[in-house]
């Protein structure tokens, strides 16, 4: 079957790989759309230390059930539109013992620590296949990255009494904006790109800050009446935005970090103590987060289709990835259609 494969840094193309056979507890899905995410971009650039090449990327999926194994519950039917939970969990590490399987110490994500699903078919345990109801199969490829943003809002314990600042308005950040606004919070969206900030408003942000052209601290102080944000969600993974998050959160606030900073980050640690901050990591997403995203999309309230920057065929993936690498700030999601 046809697959997109990254053979080495800056080398991506179409390859032929073996079509999988399912086991009794597995489901065979026909892949329709797969999204390129930030980890795929880092793999392409040779900056992802968790990847062993050659690798088939892809874990943001819209698919249709092709075949079900003999031990799969009968709630799964051929022809159902689904997305995939791309994470694994060992069941025995500290995270798993505490029921936080999304943060499993030994997690292997599709397309990162193991071969991904940017190909025509995939076989997965039925527990990793998530029915998506009436959501269009193309839109299903956006569910996973949005669920990561949804999870960060849950980690921060956002309520309707809070002002929430989301730094970074890519797909994950937009997910955080949406869920924070759904919970009734006042949301400030911050990014370097005005087009992304416009979409953040459509996703529920009440205020926007362009971190290049505006004085971030002055704007946050103005919006919050001098208190600072109750919660800051960092969805970029840059030393600059990590420091910004700690500076702009108010006293006794919460900073929740999604992004991985490639370089060391230097903080004025007195703010950790002086403000008595809660600083939390947020990793991947839970099944509950996936369901929440599906419920949210199903309302039809949000311009989900605007989150798709481009749809390409597998043969066009190399060109699309190069263009994204050359101008990353202008892309939300590129989908590969099979």
Coordinates of C-alpha atoms in Angstrom, one line a residue:
X1 CA 0.0 0.0 0.0
X2 CA 1.0 3.6 -0.5
X3 CA 2.6 5.6 2.4
X4 CA 4.4 8.8 2.9
X5 CA 7.8 8.2 4.5
X6 CA 10.6 10.5 5.9
X7 CA 13.8 8.6 5.0
X8 CA 16.2 11.2 6.4
X9 CA 16.3 14.9 7.2
X10 CA 14.7 16.9 4.4
X11 CA 14.0 13.6 2.5
X12 CA 10.3 12.8 2.2
X13 CA 8.4 10.9 -0.4
X14 CA 6.0 8.1 -1.3
X15 CA 6.9 4.5 -0.5
X16 CA 5.2 1.1 -0.8
X17 CA 4.8 -0.7 2.5
X18 CA 2.9 -3.9 3.4
X19 CA -0.8 -3.7 4.1
X20 CA -1.5 -4.8 7.7
X21 CA -3.5 -7.8 8.8
X22 CA -5.7 -7.4 11.8
X23 CA -5.8 -9.6 15.0
X24 CA -8.9 -10.7 16.8
X25 CA -9.0 -7.5 19.0
X26 CA -8.0 -5.1 16.3
X27 CA -9.8 -2.9 13.7
X28 CA -8.6 -2.2 10.2
X29 CA -9.3 1.4 9.1
X30 CA -9.1 2.9 5.7
X31 CA -7.2 6.2 6.1
X32 CA -8.8 9.1 4.4
X33 CA -7.0 12.1 5.8
X34 CA -3.9 12.5 8.0
X35 CA -2.5 15.8 9.3
X36 CA 1.1 17.0 9.4
X37 CA 1.8 18.2 12.9
X38 CA 4.7 20.1 14.6
X39 CA 6.5 16.9 15.5
X40 CA 6.4 15.8 11.9
X41 CA 7.9 19.1 10.9
X42 CA 10.7 18.6 13.4
X43 CA 11.3 15.1 12.1
X44 CA 11.5 16.4 8.6
X45 CA 14.1 19.0 9.7
X46 CA 16.1 16.4 11.6
X47 CA 15.3 17.9 15.0
X48 CA 13.2 15.2 16.6
X49 CA 15.5 13.0 18.8
X50 CA 12.7 10.6 19.6
X51 CA 12.4 9.4 16.0
X52 CA 14.4 6.7 14.3
X53 CA 14.4 7.0 10.6
X54 CA 13.1 6.0 8.1
X55 CA 9.7 6.7 9.6
X56 CA 6.1 6.9 8.4
X57 CA 4.7 10.0 10.1
X58 CA 1.2 10.8 11.0
X59 CA -1.2 10.4 14.0
X60 CA -3.9 13.0 13.3
X61 CA -6.4 10.9 11.5
X62 CA -9.8 10.8 9.8
X63 CA -10.7 7.3 8.8
X64 CA -13.4 4.8 8.0
X65 CA -13.7 1.3 9.5
X66 CA -12.9 -1.3 6.9
X67 CA -12.9 -4.5 8.9
X68 CA -13.4 -5.5 12.6
X69 CA -11.7 -8.4 14.4
X70 CA -13.7 -11.3 15.9
X71 CA -13.2 -10.0 19.5
X72 CA -14.1 -6.4 18.8
X73 CA -17.4 -5.1 20.5
X74 CA -20.3 -5.0 18.1
X75 CA -20.7 -1.3 18.6
X76 CA -17.9 -0.9 16.0
X77 CA -19.4 -1.3 12.5
X78 CA -17.8 -1.3 9.0
X79 CA -18.2 2.1 7.4
X80 CA -18.2 4.1 10.6
X81 CA -16.3 7.4 10.6
X82 CA -13.5 7.4 13.3
X83 CA -10.4 9.0 14.5
X84 CA -7.5 7.3 16.4
X85 CA -6.0 7.7 19.8
X86 CA -2.3 7.5 18.8
X87 CA -0.7 6.9 22.2
X88 CA 0.3 3.8 24.0
X89 CA 0.4 3.1 27.8
X90 CA 2.4 0.4 29.6
X91 CA -0.1 0.0 32.5
X92 CA 2.6 -0.3 35.2
X93 CA 4.5 3.0 35.4
X94 CA 3.8 5.7 38.0
X95 CA 1.5 7.6 35.6
X96 CA -0.5 4.5 34.6
X97 CA -0.8 3.4 38.3
X98 CA -2.3 6.8 39.0
X99 CA -4.8 6.5 36.1
X100 CA -3.1 9.2 34.0
X101 CA -2.4 7.0 30.9
X102 CA -1.9 10.0 28.6
X103 CA 1.4 10.7 30.5
X104 CA 2.7 7.1 30.5
X105 CA 6.5 7.1 31.0
X106 CA 6.9 4.6 28.2
X107 CA 4.3 6.1 25.7
X108 CA 5.0 5.5 22.0
X109 CA 3.1 7.9 19.8
X110 CA 2.2 7.0 16.2
X111 CA 4.7 8.6 13.8
X112 CA 7.2 9.4 16.6
X113 CA 8.4 6.5 18.6
X114 CA 6.7 4.0 16.3
X115 CA 5.6 3.9 12.7
X116 CA 2.7 6.3 12.0
X117 CA -0.4 6.0 9.8
X118 CA 0.2 8.4 6.9
X119 CA -0.7 5.5 4.6
X120 CA -3.7 3.8 3.1
X121 CA -4.6 1.4 5.9
X122 CA -3.9 0.9 9.6
X123 CA -4.6 -1.8 12.1
X124 CA -5.1 -0.8 15.8
X125 CA -6.5 -2.2 19.0
X126 CA -10.2 -1.4 19.1
X127 CA -9.6 0.6 22.3
X128 CA -7.6 3.1 20.2
X129 CA -10.4 3.7 17.7
X130 CA -12.8 6.5 18.5
X131 CA -16.1 6.8 16.7
X132 CA -16.8 10.4 15.5
X133 CA -20.5 10.3 14.8
X134 CA -21.6 12.5 12.0
X135 CA -18.5 14.6 11.9
X136 CA -17.0 14.8 8.3
X137 CA -14.1 12.4 7.9
X138 CA -11.8 15.3 6.9
X139 CA -12.6 17.2 10.0
X140 CA -11.7 14.1 12.1
X141 CA -8.1 14.7 11.3
X142 CA -8.2 17.9 13.5
X143 CA -9.6 16.1 16.6
X144 CA -6.3 14.9 18.1
X145 CA -4.4 18.2 18.1
X146 CA -7.4 20.0 19.4
X147 CA -7.8 17.5 22.2
X148 CA -4.3 18.3 23.4
X149 CA -5.4 21.9 23.9
X150 CA -8.6 20.7 25.6
X151 CA -6.5 18.6 28.0
X152 CA -4.3 21.6 28.9
X153 CA -7.5 23.6 30.0
X154 CA -8.5 20.6 32.2
X155 CA -5.0 20.5 33.7
X156 CA -5.3 24.1 34.6
X157 CA -8.7 23.7 36.2
X158 CA -10.2 26.6 34.2
X159 CA -13.6 27.9 35.4
X160 CA -15.9 30.8 34.5
X161 CA -14.3 33.1 37.1
X162 CA -10.9 33.2 35.3
X163 CA -9.0 35.1 32.7
X164 CA -7.0 32.7 30.6
X165 CA -4.1 33.7 28.3
X166 CA -3.2 31.2 25.6
X167 CA 0.2 31.8 24.1
X168 CA 0.4 30.3 20.6
X169 CA -2.6 29.9 18.3
X170 CA -1.8 26.9 16.2
X171 CA -4.1 24.0 16.2
X172 CA -3.3 23.0 19.8
X173 CA -3.6 26.6 21.0
X174 CA -6.9 27.0 19.3
X175 CA -8.2 23.9 21.0
X176 CA -7.2 25.6 24.3
X177 CA -9.0 28.8 23.3
X178 CA -12.1 26.9 22.5
X179 CA -12.4 24.9 25.6
X180 CA -11.5 27.8 27.9
X181 CA -14.2 29.9 26.3
X182 CA -16.7 27.0 26.5
X183 CA -16.0 26.9 30.3
X184 CA -17.0 30.6 30.5
X185 CA -13.5 32.0 31.0
X186 CA -12.4 35.3 29.4
X187 CA -9.7 34.3 26.9
X188 CA -6.7 36.3 25.8
X189 CA -5.1 34.9 22.6
X190 CA -1.4 35.8 21.9
X191 CA 0.5 35.0 18.8
X192 CA 2.9 36.6 16.3
X193 CA 0.5 36.3 13.3
X194 CA -2.6 38.4 12.9
X195 CA -4.4 35.7 10.8
X196 CA -4.1 33.2 13.6
X197 CA -5.4 35.8 16.0
X198 CA -8.4 36.4 13.8
X199 CA -9.2 32.7 13.9
X200 CA -8.7 32.7 17.7
X201 CA -11.4 35.3 18.0
X202 CA -13.7 33.0 16.0
X203 CA -12.8 30.2 18.3
X204 CA -13.9 32.2 21.4
X205 CA -11.1 34.6 22.4
X206 CA -12.3 37.9 23.8
X207 CA -9.0 39.7 23.4
X208 CA -5.9 39.2 21.2
X209 CA -2.3 40.3 21.5
X210 CA 0.3 40.4 18.7
X211 CA 3.4 39.6 20.6
X212 CA 5.6 41.2 17.9
X213 CA 3.8 44.5 17.5
X214 CA 2.3 45.1 20.9
X215 CA 3.7 45.5 24.4
X216 CA 2.5 42.2 25.9
X217 CA 2.8 43.1 29.6
X218 CA 1.0 46.5 29.2
X219 CA -1.8 44.8 27.3
X220 CA -2.3 42.0 29.8
X221 CA -2.3 44.5 32.7
X222 CA -4.8 46.7 30.8
X223 CA -7.2 43.8 30.1
X224 CA -7.0 42.3 33.6
X225 CA -7.2 45.5 35.6
X226 CA -3.6 45.0 36.7
X227 CA -4.0 41.5 38.1
X228 CA -2.5 39.5 35.4
X229 CA -4.0 36.3 33.9
X230 CA -5.4 33.6 36.3
X231 CA -4.1 30.9 33.9
X232 CA -1.5 31.1 31.2
X233 CA -1.3 28.2 28.7
X234 CA 2.0 27.9 26.9
X235 CA 1.4 26.3 23.5
X236 CA 4.6 27.3 21.6
X237 CA 7.6 25.7 23.1
X238 CA 10.0 28.6 23.1
X239 CA 12.2 30.0 25.8
X240 CA 10.7 33.4 25.1
X241 CA 7.1 32.2 25.6
X242 CA 8.0 30.2 28.7
X243 CA 9.3 33.3 30.3
X244 CA 6.4 35.3 29.1
X245 CA 4.0 32.9 30.7
X246 CA 5.6 33.2 34.1
X247 CA 5.7 37.0 33.8
X248 CA 2.1 37.5 32.7
X249 CA 0.4 35.1 35.1
X250 CA -1.0 36.8 38.1
X251 CA -0.2 36.1 41.8
X252 CA -1.4 32.6 42.9
X253 CA -2.1 31.8 39.2
X254 CA -1.4 28.7 37.1
X255 CA 1.0 28.2 34.2
X256 CA 0.3 25.1 32.1
X257 CA 2.9 24.1 29.6
X258 CA 2.3 22.1 26.4
X259 CA 5.2 23.1 24.2
X260 CA 8.7 21.6 24.4
X261 CA 11.4 24.2 24.4
X262 CA 14.4 23.0 22.4
X263 CA 16.9 25.1 24.4
X264 CA 17.3 25.7 28.1
X265 CA 15.0 28.3 29.6
X266 CA 16.2 30.9 32.2
X267 CA 13.7 32.1 34.8
X268 CA 13.7 34.6 37.6
X269 CA 12.7 31.9 40.0
X270 CA 11.7 34.4 42.7
X271 CA 8.4 34.8 40.7
X272 CA 7.6 31.1 41.3
X273 CA 7.7 31.7 45.1
X274 CA 6.7 35.3 45.2
X275 CA 3.5 34.6 43.2
X276 CA 3.0 31.2 44.7
X277 CA 2.5 29.7 41.2
X278 CA 1.1 26.4 40.2
X279 CA 3.3 25.2 37.2
X280 CA 1.9 22.2 35.5
X281 CA 2.9 20.1 32.5
X282 CA 0.2 19.0 30.0
X283 CA 0.9 15.9 27.8
X284 CA -1.2 14.4 25.1
X285 CA -4.9 13.9 25.8
X286 CA -7.3 11.5 27.5
X287 CA -10.3 9.7 25.9
X288 CA -12.5 12.3 27.7
X289 CA -10.7 15.1 25.9
X290 CA -11.3 13.4 22.6
X291 CA -15.0 13.1 23.3
X292 CA -15.2 16.7 24.4
X293 CA -13.7 17.8 21.1
X294 CA -16.1 15.6 19.1
X295 CA -19.0 17.1 21.1
X296 CA -17.7 20.6 20.5
X297 CA -17.3 20.2 16.8
X298 CA -20.7 18.6 16.5
X299 CA -22.4 21.8 17.7
X300 CA -21.4 23.5 14.4
X301 CA -20.6 26.7 16.3
X302 CA -17.0 26.9 15.2
X303 CA -15.3 27.5 11.8
X304 CA -13.4 24.2 11.9
X305 CA -12.8 24.1 8.1
X306 CA -10.8 27.3 8.4
X307 CA -8.3 25.5 10.5
X308 CA -7.2 23.5 7.4
X309 CA -4.6 25.4 5.5
X310 CA -4.1 22.9 2.6
X311 CA -5.1 19.4 1.4
X312 CA -2.5 17.5 -0.7
X313 CA -2.1 14.1 -2.3
X314 CA 0.7 11.9 -1.0
X315 CA 2.8 12.7 -4.1
X316 CA 2.6 16.4 -3.1
X317 CA 3.6 15.9 0.5
X318 CA 7.3 16.7 -0.1
X319 CA 6.5 20.1 -1.7
X320 CA 4.0 20.9 1.0
X321 CA 6.4 20.0 3.8
X322 CA 9.2 22.1 2.3
X323 CA 6.9 25.1 2.0
X324 CA 5.8 24.7 5.6
X325 CA 9.4 24.4 6.8
X326 CA 10.2 27.6 4.9
X327 CA 7.3 29.6 6.4
X328 CA 6.0 27.8 9.5
X329 CA 4.1 30.7 10.9
X330 CA 1.4 30.8 8.2
X331 CA 0.3 27.2 8.5
X332 CA -2.4 25.7 10.7
X333 CA -2.8 22.2 9.3
X334 CA -1.8 20.5 6.1
X335 CA -3.8 17.3 5.5
X336 CA -2.7 14.5 3.3
X337 CA -5.6 12.8 1.5
X338 CA -5.6 9.1 0.6

